[in-house]
Amino acid sequence: MTRKKVKLAFIVNDTARKASYNKRKMGFLKKVEELSILCGIDACAIVYGPYEPQPDIWPSPLGVQNVVFKFRSMTELEHNKKKFNQEDYLKQRVSKARDQLMKLKRANMENEMKLFMYKSLQENEIMFQNLSMEELNVLFWLIDQNLKDIGVRILEASQIISAPSPGQLQMAPPPQLAAPTTTRMDHGGQTGMTLNDADIIQRQLDMDLMLNGNLHDENGPNMLP
């Protein structure tokens, strides 16, 4: 249930006014205490009311004296560091509004010069005599920026075109396999020298040449007389 909005006006009824005073005074002192604890700052509160002979003080008379003494010991520069009066506040608002106005004028002029540039490209004619010096400066700046963007895009496109396609990548030659080898065993079962197929074929050819094509029988090779 939402809280009913209270109309800020003087309470005519004495009893209701006193009850509201006591309730809001306690709430105010509680808020000052919460502010001091949560934010770690020195704070004090003094409430004068018509219903008590002495004012209500938070946190204590000594605490109030410490805060007041610390405030009075500050220099004039520290007092006025964040101090604002009505005139300074209005000057700050006017300065911010002026800066926003300049930004909007700059953005509008850039948009107008863009339209002027596109219209000139379509009509193949540029009417410089109708432009002020400020508009000419903005127009030349826009042309320079567009030329730079075009140069960057051309460079990126040329790099993409010159890059080799996946199908044009050269494949590395397959590794060459070594010729199979044959190990000769001697009568003692010891491993002898290793021969490859080419050496075996060469030795067989040499033997055939030496034997002159003679046949072999069961008892061994036939020897010529």
mmCIF file of N, CA and C in Angstrom, residues 55-131:
data_model
loop_
_atom_site.group_PDB
_atom_site.id
_atom_site.type_symbol
_atom_site.label_atom_id
_atom_site.label_comp_id
_atom_site.label_asym_id
_atom_site.label_seq_id
_atom_site.Cartn_x
_atom_site.Cartn_y
_atom_site.Cartn_z
ATOM 1 N N PRO A 55 16.959 22.628 23.659
ATOM 2 C CA PRO A 55 16.960 22.064 22.296
ATOM 3 C C PRO A 55 17.429 20.614 22.301
ATOM 4 N N ASP A 56 16.991 19.880 21.313
ATOM 5 C CA ASP A 56 17.451 18.502 21.119
ATOM 6 C C ASP A 56 18.768 18.536 20.333
ATOM 7 N N ILE A 57 19.772 17.802 20.842
ATOM 8 C CA ILE A 57 21.116 17.817 20.263
ATOM 9 C C ILE A 57 21.528 16.381 19.945
ATOM 10 N N TRP A 58 22.169 16.247 18.764
ATOM 11 C CA TRP A 58 22.751 14.943 18.406
ATOM 12 C C TRP A 58 24.157 15.192 17.886
ATOM 13 N N PRO A 59 25.159 14.403 18.256
ATOM 14 C CA PRO A 59 25.093 13.228 19.131
ATOM 15 C C PRO A 59 25.194 13.587 20.607
ATOM 16 N N SER A 60 25.912 14.707 20.886
ATOM 17 C CA SER A 60 26.083 15.160 22.262
ATOM 18 C C SER A 60 26.573 16.609 22.217
ATOM 19 N N PRO A 61 26.502 17.337 23.343
ATOM 20 C CA PRO A 61 27.036 18.713 23.320
ATOM 21 C C PRO A 61 28.506 18.778 22.913
ATOM 22 N N LEU A 62 29.327 17.817 23.394
ATOM 23 C CA LEU A 62 30.741 17.803 23.009
ATOM 24 C C LEU A 62 30.909 17.516 21.524
ATOM 25 N N GLY A 63 30.097 16.597 20.997
ATOM 26 C CA GLY A 63 30.178 16.302 19.572
ATOM 27 C C GLY A 63 29.789 17.488 18.722
ATOM 28 N N VAL A 64 28.807 18.239 19.145
ATOM 29 C CA VAL A 64 28.400 19.434 18.405
ATOM 30 C C VAL A 64 29.511 20.475 18.434
ATOM 31 N N GLN A 65 30.156 20.642 19.585
ATOM 32 C CA GLN A 65 31.248 21.598 19.697
ATOM 33 C C GLN A 65 32.418 21.222 18.778
ATOM 34 N N ASN A 66 32.727 19.930 18.682
ATOM 35 C CA ASN A 66 33.822 19.497 17.804
ATOM 36 C C ASN A 66 33.521 19.797 16.336
ATOM 37 N N VAL A 67 32.300 19.551 15.911
ATOM 38 C CA VAL A 67 31.940 19.803 14.512
ATOM 39 C C VAL A 67 31.961 21.296 14.223
ATOM 40 N N VAL A 68 31.435 22.107 15.143
ATOM 41 C CA VAL A 68 31.423 23.558 14.937
ATOM 42 C C VAL A 68 32.845 24.112 14.935
ATOM 43 N N PHE A 69 33.698 23.606 15.831
ATOM 44 C CA PHE A 69 35.092 24.076 15.870
ATOM 45 C C PHE A 69 35.828 23.702 14.578
ATOM 46 N N LYS A 70 35.589 22.500 14.075
ATOM 47 C CA LYS A 70 36.236 22.071 12.827
ATOM 48 C C LYS A 70 35.773 22.930 11.663
ATOM 49 N N PHE A 71 34.516 23.319 11.653
ATOM 50 C CA PHE A 71 33.989 24.155 10.581
ATOM 51 C C PHE A 71 34.581 25.555 10.647
ATOM 52 N N ARG A 72 34.706 26.100 11.838
ATOM 53 C CA ARG A 72 35.222 27.461 11.991
ATOM 54 C C ARG A 72 36.732 27.536 11.734
ATOM 55 N N SER A 73 37.449 26.427 11.912
ATOM 56 C CA SER A 73 38.898 26.427 11.689
ATOM 57 C C SER A 73 39.272 26.321 10.212
ATOM 58 N N MET A 74 38.323 26.106 9.340
ATOM 59 C CA MET A 74 38.605 26.039 7.904
ATOM 60 C C MET A 74 38.905 27.422 7.360
ATOM 61 N N THR A 75 39.730 27.472 6.319
ATOM 62 C CA THR A 75 40.071 28.741 5.686
ATOM 63 C C THR A 75 38.915 29.234 4.826
ATOM 64 N N GLU A 76 39.045 30.486 4.397
ATOM 65 C CA GLU A 76 37.994 31.063 3.558
ATOM 66 C C GLU A 76 37.917 30.369 2.201
ATOM 67 N N LEU A 77 39.091 29.946 1.693
ATOM 68 C CA LEU A 77 39.098 29.232 0.420
ATOM 69 C C LEU A 77 38.385 27.898 0.532
ATOM 70 N N GLU A 78 38.605 27.174 1.629
ATOM 71 C CA GLU A 78 37.929 25.891 1.822
ATOM 72 C C GLU A 78 36.431 26.075 2.037
ATOM 73 N N HIS A 79 36.040 27.180 2.657
ATOM 74 C CA HIS A 79 34.618 27.456 2.852
ATOM 75 C C HIS A 79 33.910 27.680 1.516
ATOM 76 N N ASN A 80 34.595 28.369 0.622
ATOM 77 C CA ASN A 80 33.962 28.753 -0.648
ATOM 78 C C ASN A 80 34.302 27.789 -1.791
ATOM 79 N N LYS A 81 34.967 26.670 -1.479
ATOM 80 C CA LYS A 81 35.396 25.744 -2.525
ATOM 81 C C LYS A 81 34.214 25.183 -3.293
ATOM 82 N N LYS A 82 33.193 24.760 -2.605
ATOM 83 C CA LYS A 82 32.011 24.181 -3.245
ATOM 84 C C LYS A 82 30.755 25.000 -2.945
ATOM 85 N N LYS A 83 30.976 26.247 -2.672
ATOM 86 C CA LYS A 83 29.859 27.119 -2.322
ATOM 87 C C LYS A 83 29.228 27.690 -3.587
ATOM 88 N N PHE A 84 27.938 27.670 -3.658
ATOM 89 C CA PHE A 84 27.211 28.162 -4.810
ATOM 90 C C PHE A 84 26.146 29.142 -4.338
ATOM 91 N N ASN A 85 26.113 30.278 -5.011
ATOM 92 C CA ASN A 85 24.972 31.171 -4.814
ATOM 93 C C ASN A 85 24.118 31.148 -6.077
ATOM 94 N N GLN A 86 23.085 31.910 -6.079
ATOM 95 C CA GLN A 86 22.163 31.882 -7.209
ATOM 96 C C GLN A 86 22.833 32.340 -8.497
ATOM 97 N N GLU A 87 23.702 33.335 -8.391
ATOM 98 C CA GLU A 87 24.366 33.847 -9.592
ATOM 99 C C GLU A 87 25.328 32.818 -10.182
ATOM 100 N N ASP A 88 26.133 32.184 -9.329
ATOM 101 C CA ASP A 88 27.069 31.171 -9.822
ATOM 102 C C ASP A 88 26.328 29.975 -10.419
ATOM 103 N N TYR A 89 25.229 29.587 -9.820
ATOM 104 C CA TYR A 89 24.452 28.459 -10.336
ATOM 105 C C TYR A 89 23.906 28.775 -11.723
ATOM 106 N N LEU A 90 23.385 29.976 -11.898
ATOM 107 C CA LEU A 90 22.841 30.357 -13.205
ATOM 108 C C LEU A 90 23.947 30.475 -14.250
ATOM 109 N N LYS A 91 25.126 30.970 -13.852
ATOM 110 C CA LYS A 91 26.238 31.051 -14.801
ATOM 111 C C LYS A 91 26.672 29.657 -15.264
ATOM 112 N N GLN A 92 26.691 28.705 -14.331
ATOM 113 C CA GLN A 92 27.066 27.347 -14.704
ATOM 114 C C GLN A 92 26.049 26.737 -15.661
ATOM 115 N N ARG A 93 24.778 26.948 -15.393
ATOM 116 C CA ARG A 93 23.742 26.412 -16.288
ATOM 117 C C ARG A 93 23.825 27.054 -17.669
ATOM 118 N N VAL A 94 24.095 28.354 -17.710
ATOM 119 C CA VAL A 94 24.205 29.038 -18.996
ATOM 120 C C VAL A 94 25.418 28.531 -19.778
ATOM 121 N N SER A 95 26.528 28.283 -19.090
ATOM 122 C CA SER A 95 27.729 27.772 -19.760
ATOM 123 C C SER A 95 27.484 26.380 -20.347
ATOM 124 N N LYS A 96 26.823 25.506 -19.587
ATOM 125 C CA LYS A 96 26.518 24.169 -20.104
ATOM 126 C C LYS A 96 25.566 24.242 -21.292
ATOM 127 N N ALA A 97 24.571 25.118 -21.208
ATOM 128 C CA ALA A 97 23.625 25.255 -22.326
ATOM 129 C C ALA A 97 24.323 25.797 -23.565
ATOM 130 N N ARG A 98 25.290 26.712 -23.373
ATOM 131 C CA ARG A 98 26.023 27.262 -24.514
ATOM 132 C C ARG A 98 26.887 26.186 -25.178
ATOM 133 N N ASP A 99 27.512 25.339 -24.378
ATOM 134 C CA ASP A 99 28.313 24.253 -24.948
ATOM 135 C C ASP A 99 27.444 23.273 -25.733
ATOM 136 N N GLN A 100 26.297 22.934 -25.197
ATOM 137 C CA GLN A 100 25.384 22.039 -25.919
ATOM 138 C C GLN A 100 24.905 22.667 -27.221
ATOM 139 N N LEU A 101 24.656 23.981 -27.184
ATOM 140 C CA LEU A 101 24.221 24.674 -28.398
ATOM 141 C C LEU A 101 25.306 24.646 -29.472
ATOM 142 N N MET A 102 26.574 24.846 -29.080
ATOM 143 C CA MET A 102 27.663 24.808 -30.042
ATOM 144 C C MET A 102 27.813 23.421 -30.665
ATOM 145 N N LYS A 103 27.639 22.371 -29.846
ATOM 146 C CA LYS A 103 27.719 21.016 -30.382
ATOM 147 C C LYS A 103 26.602 20.747 -31.382
ATOM 148 N N LEU A 104 25.402 21.212 -31.071
ATOM 149 C CA LEU A 104 24.278 21.016 -31.985
ATOM 150 C C LEU A 104 24.477 21.800 -33.278
ATOM 151 N N LYS A 105 24.994 23.021 -33.166
ATOM 152 C CA LYS A 105 25.246 23.815 -34.373
ATOM 153 C C LYS A 105 26.298 23.141 -35.243
ATOM 154 N N ARG A 106 27.330 22.594 -34.627
ATOM 155 C CA ARG A 106 28.378 21.901 -35.378
ATOM 156 C C ARG A 106 27.809 20.673 -36.089
ATOM 157 N N ALA A 107 26.992 19.904 -35.372
ATOM 158 C CA ALA A 107 26.406 18.701 -35.980
ATOM 159 C C ALA A 107 25.469 19.074 -37.121
ATOM 160 N N ASN A 108 24.670 20.135 -36.958
ATOM 161 C CA ASN A 108 23.760 20.560 -38.030
ATOM 162 C C ASN A 108 24.528 21.042 -39.257
ATOM 163 N N MET A 109 25.625 21.776 -39.013
ATOM 164 C CA MET A 109 26.428 22.264 -40.143
ATOM 165 C C MET A 109 27.077 21.103 -40.889
ATOM 166 N N GLU A 110 27.546 20.083 -40.171
ATOM 167 C CA GLU A 110 28.126 18.914 -40.836
ATOM 168 C C GLU A 110 27.088 18.204 -41.688
ATOM 169 N N ASN A 111 25.877 18.060 -41.179
ATOM 170 C CA ASN A 111 24.821 17.421 -41.971
ATOM 171 C C ASN A 111 24.478 18.250 -43.209
ATOM 172 N N GLU A 112 24.439 19.577 -43.064
ATOM 173 C CA GLU A 112 24.152 20.425 -44.212
ATOM 174 C C GLU A 112 25.253 20.329 -45.262
ATOM 175 N N MET A 113 26.512 20.270 -44.827
ATOM 176 C CA MET A 113 27.609 20.163 -45.779
ATOM 177 C C MET A 113 27.639 18.788 -46.459
ATOM 178 N N LYS A 114 27.208 17.759 -45.750
ATOM 179 C CA LYS A 114 27.096 16.443 -46.389
ATOM 180 C C LYS A 114 26.049 16.474 -47.505
ATOM 181 N N LEU A 115 24.915 17.071 -47.217
ATOM 182 C CA LEU A 115 23.880 17.188 -48.250
ATOM 183 C C LEU A 115 24.374 18.035 -49.418
ATOM 184 N N PHE A 116 25.084 19.117 -49.117
ATOM 185 C CA PHE A 116 25.632 19.964 -50.179
ATOM 186 C C PHE A 116 26.639 19.197 -51.027
ATOM 187 N N MET A 117 27.468 18.382 -50.393
ATOM 188 C CA MET A 117 28.475 17.617 -51.119
ATOM 189 C C MET A 117 27.822 16.577 -52.021
ATOM 190 N N TYR A 118 26.832 15.854 -51.523
ATOM 191 C CA TYR A 118 26.154 14.853 -52.339
ATOM 192 C C TYR A 118 25.385 15.499 -53.494
ATOM 193 N N LYS A 119 24.767 16.641 -53.216
ATOM 194 C CA LYS A 119 24.040 17.334 -54.276
ATOM 195 C C LYS A 119 24.992 17.829 -55.358
ATOM 196 N N SER A 120 26.174 18.305 -54.956
ATOM 197 C CA SER A 120 27.164 18.767 -55.936
ATOM 198 C C SER A 120 27.680 17.617 -56.787
ATOM 199 N N LEU A 121 27.859 16.431 -56.184
ATOM 200 C CA LEU A 121 28.301 15.270 -56.956
ATOM 201 C C LEU A 121 27.243 14.846 -57.966
ATOM 202 N N GLN A 122 25.989 14.941 -57.609
ATOM 203 C CA GLN A 122 24.927 14.565 -58.535
ATOM 204 C C GLN A 122 24.800 15.546 -59.691
ATOM 205 N N GLU A 123 24.955 16.835 -59.386
ATOM 206 C CA GLU A 123 24.783 17.863 -60.426
ATOM 207 C C GLU A 123 26.088 18.216 -61.136
ATOM 208 N N ASN A 124 27.222 17.629 -60.664
ATOM 209 C CA ASN A 124 28.537 17.924 -61.259
ATOM 210 C C ASN A 124 28.849 19.419 -61.252
ATOM 211 N N GLU A 125 28.465 20.086 -60.187
ATOM 212 C CA GLU A 125 28.705 21.524 -60.082
ATOM 213 C C GLU A 125 28.753 21.897 -58.607
ATOM 214 N N ILE A 126 29.756 22.692 -58.236
ATOM 215 C CA ILE A 126 29.928 23.122 -56.850
ATOM 216 C C ILE A 126 29.830 24.639 -56.799
ATOM 217 N N MET A 127 28.905 25.139 -55.997
ATOM 218 C CA MET A 127 28.669 26.569 -55.860
ATOM 219 C C MET A 127 29.332 27.065 -54.570
ATOM 220 N N PHE A 128 30.654 27.316 -54.627
ATOM 221 C CA PHE A 128 31.387 27.756 -53.448
ATOM 222 C C PHE A 128 31.019 29.176 -53.031
ATOM 223 N N GLN A 129 30.569 29.997 -53.969
ATOM 224 C CA GLN A 129 30.314 31.384 -53.633
ATOM 225 C C GLN A 129 29.150 31.558 -52.669
ATOM 226 N N ASN A 130 28.322 30.540 -52.521
ATOM 227 C CA ASN A 130 27.182 30.636 -51.618
ATOM 228 C C ASN A 130 27.507 30.185 -50.196
ATOM 229 N N LEU A 131 28.757 29.777 -49.949
ATOM 230 C CA LEU A 131 29.144 29.250 -48.644
ATOM 231 C C LEU A 131 29.981 30.267 -47.877
#
